[in-house]
Structures are given as C-alpha cells and as structure tokens.
Amino acid sequence: MMKTNTILQNLMKEVEINDYLELSRKSQVSELQFYRLENNLLDHIPLGVLKKIAQVFNISVTMLIEKLENIDDRDSGTKNEELTTSIINEYQRETISILESLLLQLPTFSYAVKNNPDLPAIRLLPLLEPLNKLLSSWEIDSIGKVGDIVTYNPQEHELMDYGDDDNPTQVEIRYVGYRQKDKLLYRAKVSPVTINNE
C-alpha cells in the first residue's frame, strides 16, 4: 500500500504546492495535522480540517479520505459504506454541536409555554440563534425578510395570490426564501402590493 505522505505529496504536486508550510497557508490548517496524516492518524483529524484540505486539492472530502486510506478495490464496497457512515456521523456531531443550546432549552421552553400560555413569545427568539448559526455555517442565506416590500423577481419570488395582477411591480414578503451560494433552495412567498398613485 502507498504511504500517506506519498499520497499527500502527489496531491500537492497536482496543485503545484511544494511543502507542508505552503499547504498549511493555503488551507488555513496547522502543519501538525499533516504530520498526523503521515502517521496514519486520519481518525484523529476533525471533518472540518479535512474539508479545508480537500478544497485546496479541488476534490471532495470523501475522495480525500479514500485516497488517504488507500482503499483497495477488492473491499471498497464495505469500506465506502464505513466511510460514508463515518462522514455522516461526524457531520451529525458537528450539527448537534451548533444546535446544542436549542436542543437543550427548547423542550423546557415548550413545557413552560404549555403551562403558561401568556408567556411572551419574544423569549423564544434567542433560542433560534443556533439555527441561524447553522444556516450561516452551511452558507445558506435568506431571501428577504418578512414584511419587506421589494421589487418582484420571478426567479426569487413565488406569488401566493395574484389578485388582479399576475406580474406585479412591488411585492411584500410573507415567507422568506433561501439560497445556498448561487443555488436557489426555496423561493420567497410574496403577495402583490397595491401602489396608490393618489
């Protein structure tokens, strides 16, 4: 089997990186992590670090791990399953870590609301902050804010009711939409705004 440092050297050559110092600067990963990889300590490296390294090499995290583990074709099916499970588990742990305060406090808040219906809903807002952090870490941005009056854009907006105008100039956002980088995930749901010219 090929040694990990040879695999790393080959990957570095492909992107014209000369040494670990340069790789460290480009990936924003400590040189220590590359020495861990050399010593077959892949399991001790966080998924986030592997993502940064994979980006520098222009390959997926799965591909990087496969190369570093030097998966043999004869048992690649089993190892690929194990690898996928490992990545999913790590991904779930990272997500749970970001949502920790929401997971811990929301059941208590729900219990308090059921037993005290007059509890101000505004107290719920700080609990939603971890969800915003999670979306931010996934580079998911909202399209508009509820109540915003904006110029109608059929690429980003979905009309909830047309009224007399199926191509309005101005619309009010009723439900926000979302995009991840350049990819549209959900259009914002909007209603036409009547412009009073008087």
Short mmCIF file of C-alpha atoms in Angstrom, two decimals:
data_model
loop_
_atom_site.label_atom_id
_atom_site.label_comp_id
_atom_site.label_asym_id
_atom_site.label_seq_id
_atom_site.Cartn_x
_atom_site.Cartn_y
_atom_site.Cartn_z
CA MET A 1 0.00 0.00 0.00
CA MET A 2 1.15 3.51 -0.78
CA LYS A 3 2.25 5.56 2.23
CA THR A 4 0.11 8.53 3.29
CA ASN A 5 2.96 11.01 2.88
CA THR A 6 3.46 9.81 -0.73
CA ILE A 7 -0.26 10.31 -1.38
CA LEU A 8 -0.11 13.80 0.11
CA GLN A 9 2.99 14.63 -1.95
CA ASN A 10 1.23 13.50 -5.14
CA LEU A 11 -1.85 15.58 -4.33
CA MET A 12 0.36 18.60 -3.61
CA LYS A 13 2.18 18.20 -6.94
CA GLU A 14 -1.14 18.22 -8.80
CA VAL A 15 -1.93 21.69 -7.43
CA GLU A 16 1.70 22.90 -7.53
CA ILE A 17 2.24 23.10 -3.77
CA ASN A 18 5.85 22.49 -2.72
CA ASP A 19 5.73 21.77 1.01
CA TYR A 20 3.54 21.49 4.10
CA LEU A 21 4.16 25.11 5.03
CA GLU A 22 2.63 26.27 1.74
CA LEU A 23 -0.20 23.73 2.08
CA SER A 24 -0.81 24.98 5.63
CA ARG A 25 -1.08 28.59 4.44
CA LYS A 26 -3.41 27.78 1.56
CA SER A 27 -5.69 25.50 3.58
CA GLN A 28 -5.52 27.50 6.85
CA VAL A 29 -4.72 24.19 8.57
CA SER A 30 -1.91 23.68 11.09
CA GLU A 31 1.15 21.77 9.81
CA LEU A 32 0.68 19.43 12.78
CA GLN A 33 -2.38 17.95 11.04
CA PHE A 34 -0.30 16.90 8.02
CA TYR A 35 2.19 15.12 10.28
CA ARG A 36 -0.76 13.31 11.88
CA LEU A 37 -1.85 12.22 8.40
CA GLU A 38 1.67 10.94 7.70
CA ASN A 39 1.43 8.79 10.81
CA ASN A 40 -1.91 7.28 9.78
CA LEU A 41 -3.89 9.23 12.40
CA LEU A 42 -6.72 10.11 9.99
CA ASP A 43 -9.36 9.25 12.61
CA HIS A 44 -7.94 11.96 14.90
CA ILE A 45 -8.45 14.77 12.40
CA PRO A 46 -11.75 16.72 12.54
CA LEU A 47 -14.00 16.66 9.47
CA GLY A 48 -13.79 20.46 9.20
CA VAL A 49 -10.00 20.23 8.81
CA LEU A 50 -10.32 17.55 6.11
CA LYS A 51 -12.82 19.77 4.27
CA LYS A 52 -10.28 22.62 4.14
CA ILE A 53 -7.54 20.30 2.86
CA ALA A 54 -9.87 18.77 0.24
CA GLN A 55 -10.81 22.25 -1.05
CA VAL A 56 -7.15 23.07 -1.72
CA PHE A 57 -6.81 19.85 -3.74
CA ASN A 58 -10.13 20.53 -5.56
CA ILE A 59 -11.57 17.16 -4.53
CA SER A 60 -14.41 16.04 -2.25
CA VAL A 61 -13.81 15.09 1.38
CA THR A 62 -14.86 11.53 0.55
CA MET A 63 -12.28 11.36 -2.25
CA LEU A 64 -9.55 12.75 0.04
CA ILE A 65 -10.31 10.19 2.74
CA GLU A 66 -10.41 7.38 0.18
CA LYS A 67 -7.01 8.40 -1.16
CA LEU A 68 -5.51 8.72 2.33
CA GLU A 69 -6.92 5.35 3.38
CA ASN A 70 -5.73 3.90 0.05
CA ILE A 71 -8.89 1.85 -0.32
CA ASP A 72 -8.37 -1.42 -2.18
CA ASP A 73 -10.88 -2.20 -4.97
CA ARG A 74 -11.47 -5.68 -3.54
CA ASP A 75 -13.16 -4.41 -0.40
CA SER A 76 -14.01 -0.85 -1.45
CA GLY A 77 -17.76 -1.54 -1.15
CA THR A 78 -17.57 -2.27 2.57
CA LYS A 79 -15.03 0.45 3.23
CA ASN A 80 -17.04 3.00 1.25
CA GLU A 81 -20.06 2.18 3.41
CA GLU A 82 -17.96 2.58 6.57
CA LEU A 83 -16.52 5.82 5.22
CA THR A 84 -19.95 7.21 4.37
CA THR A 85 -21.27 6.25 7.82
CA SER A 86 -18.24 7.86 9.45
CA ILE A 87 -18.71 11.11 7.49
CA ILE A 88 -22.45 11.20 8.27
CA ASN A 89 -21.78 10.60 11.98
CA GLU A 90 -19.17 13.37 12.08
CA TYR A 91 -21.50 15.70 10.19
CA GLN A 92 -24.31 14.95 12.64
CA ARG A 93 -22.00 15.61 15.62
CA GLU A 94 -20.95 18.98 14.15
CA THR A 95 -24.60 19.92 13.54
CA ILE A 96 -25.67 18.87 17.04
CA SER A 97 -22.80 20.89 18.48
CA ILE A 98 -24.03 24.04 16.71
CA LEU A 99 -27.64 23.40 17.77
CA GLU A 100 -26.72 22.39 21.33
CA SER A 101 -28.37 25.27 23.19
CA LEU A 102 -31.53 24.97 21.07
CA LEU A 103 -31.76 21.22 21.69
CA LEU A 104 -31.24 21.63 25.42
CA GLN A 105 -33.51 24.61 26.04
CA LEU A 106 -36.40 24.25 23.58
CA PRO A 107 -38.14 21.34 25.40
CA THR A 108 -38.05 23.32 28.66
CA PHE A 109 -39.38 26.41 26.88
CA SER A 110 -42.16 24.33 25.24
CA TYR A 111 -43.13 22.96 28.66
CA ALA A 112 -43.20 26.49 30.12
CA VAL A 113 -45.41 27.79 27.27
CA LYS A 114 -47.89 24.92 27.70
CA ASN A 115 -48.17 25.68 31.40
CA ASN A 116 -48.19 29.45 30.98
CA PRO A 117 -49.84 30.45 27.66
CA ASP A 118 -49.30 34.16 28.45
CA LEU A 119 -45.51 33.77 28.35
CA PRO A 120 -44.19 36.37 25.84
CA ALA A 121 -43.20 34.73 22.55
CA ILE A 122 -40.27 37.15 22.23
CA ARG A 123 -38.41 34.97 24.73
CA LEU A 124 -38.23 32.30 22.04
CA LEU A 125 -36.11 34.45 19.69
CA PRO A 126 -32.71 33.93 21.44
CA LEU A 127 -33.28 30.16 21.25
CA LEU A 128 -33.36 30.38 17.45
CA GLU A 129 -29.87 31.91 17.21
CA PRO A 130 -28.14 28.48 16.90
CA LEU A 131 -30.34 27.77 13.87
CA ASN A 132 -29.10 31.00 12.27
CA LYS A 133 -25.50 29.93 13.01
CA LEU A 134 -26.12 26.56 11.41
CA LEU A 135 -27.53 28.14 8.25
CA SER A 136 -24.59 30.54 8.16
CA SER A 137 -22.08 27.68 8.51
CA TRP A 138 -23.77 25.99 5.52
CA GLU A 139 -23.61 29.33 3.61
CA ILE A 140 -27.41 29.47 3.38
CA ASP A 141 -28.81 33.00 3.13
CA SER A 142 -32.42 34.11 3.39
CA ILE A 143 -34.15 35.88 0.52
CA GLY A 144 -35.63 38.99 2.10
CA LYS A 145 -37.27 39.46 5.48
CA VAL A 146 -40.91 39.00 6.37
CA GLY A 147 -42.74 42.29 5.80
CA ASP A 148 -40.17 43.71 3.35
CA ILE A 149 -41.62 45.46 0.28
CA VAL A 150 -39.39 44.62 -2.67
CA THR A 151 -39.35 44.65 -6.46
CA TYR A 152 -40.93 41.47 -7.80
CA ASN A 153 -38.40 38.96 -9.14
CA PRO A 154 -39.98 35.76 -10.53
CA GLN A 155 -36.63 33.96 -10.14
CA GLU A 156 -36.67 34.51 -6.36
CA HIS A 157 -40.35 35.10 -5.57
CA GLU A 158 -43.46 32.92 -5.67
CA LEU A 159 -46.79 34.73 -5.75
CA MET A 160 -49.20 33.48 -3.10
CA ASP A 161 -52.19 35.33 -4.57
CA TYR A 162 -52.34 37.19 -7.85
CA GLY A 163 -55.27 39.49 -7.24
CA ASP A 164 -55.74 41.45 -10.46
CA ASP A 165 -52.04 41.46 -11.25
CA ASP A 166 -50.08 38.35 -12.21
CA ASN A 167 -46.91 40.37 -12.81
CA PRO A 168 -46.75 42.97 -10.01
CA THR A 169 -44.04 45.60 -9.68
CA GLN A 170 -43.85 45.57 -5.89
CA VAL A 171 -44.48 42.66 -3.54
CA GLU A 172 -44.49 42.04 0.20
CA ILE A 173 -42.55 39.08 1.54
CA ARG A 174 -44.83 36.79 3.54
CA TYR A 175 -42.42 33.82 3.92
CA VAL A 176 -38.67 34.15 3.34
CA GLY A 177 -36.90 32.04 0.76
CA TYR A 178 -33.39 30.59 0.90
CA ARG A 179 -30.38 30.20 -1.35
CA GLN A 180 -27.09 28.42 -0.80
CA LYS A 181 -24.38 30.35 -2.59
CA ASP A 182 -25.67 30.55 -6.19
CA LYS A 183 -28.22 27.76 -5.81
CA LEU A 184 -31.86 28.63 -5.12
CA LEU A 185 -33.33 26.37 -2.43
CA TYR A 186 -36.75 27.97 -1.84
CA ARG A 187 -38.41 30.98 -3.41
CA ALA A 188 -39.73 33.63 -1.02
CA LYS A 189 -43.55 33.60 -0.94
CA VAL A 190 -44.92 37.05 -1.70
CA SER A 191 -48.13 38.99 -2.17
CA PRO A 192 -48.61 41.89 -4.62
CA VAL A 193 -48.59 45.37 -3.14
CA THR A 194 -51.17 47.81 -4.45
CA ILE A 195 -49.49 51.09 -5.35
CA ASN A 196 -51.66 54.08 -4.60
CA ASN A 197 -50.95 56.84 -7.13
CA GLU A 198 -53.21 59.40 -5.49
#
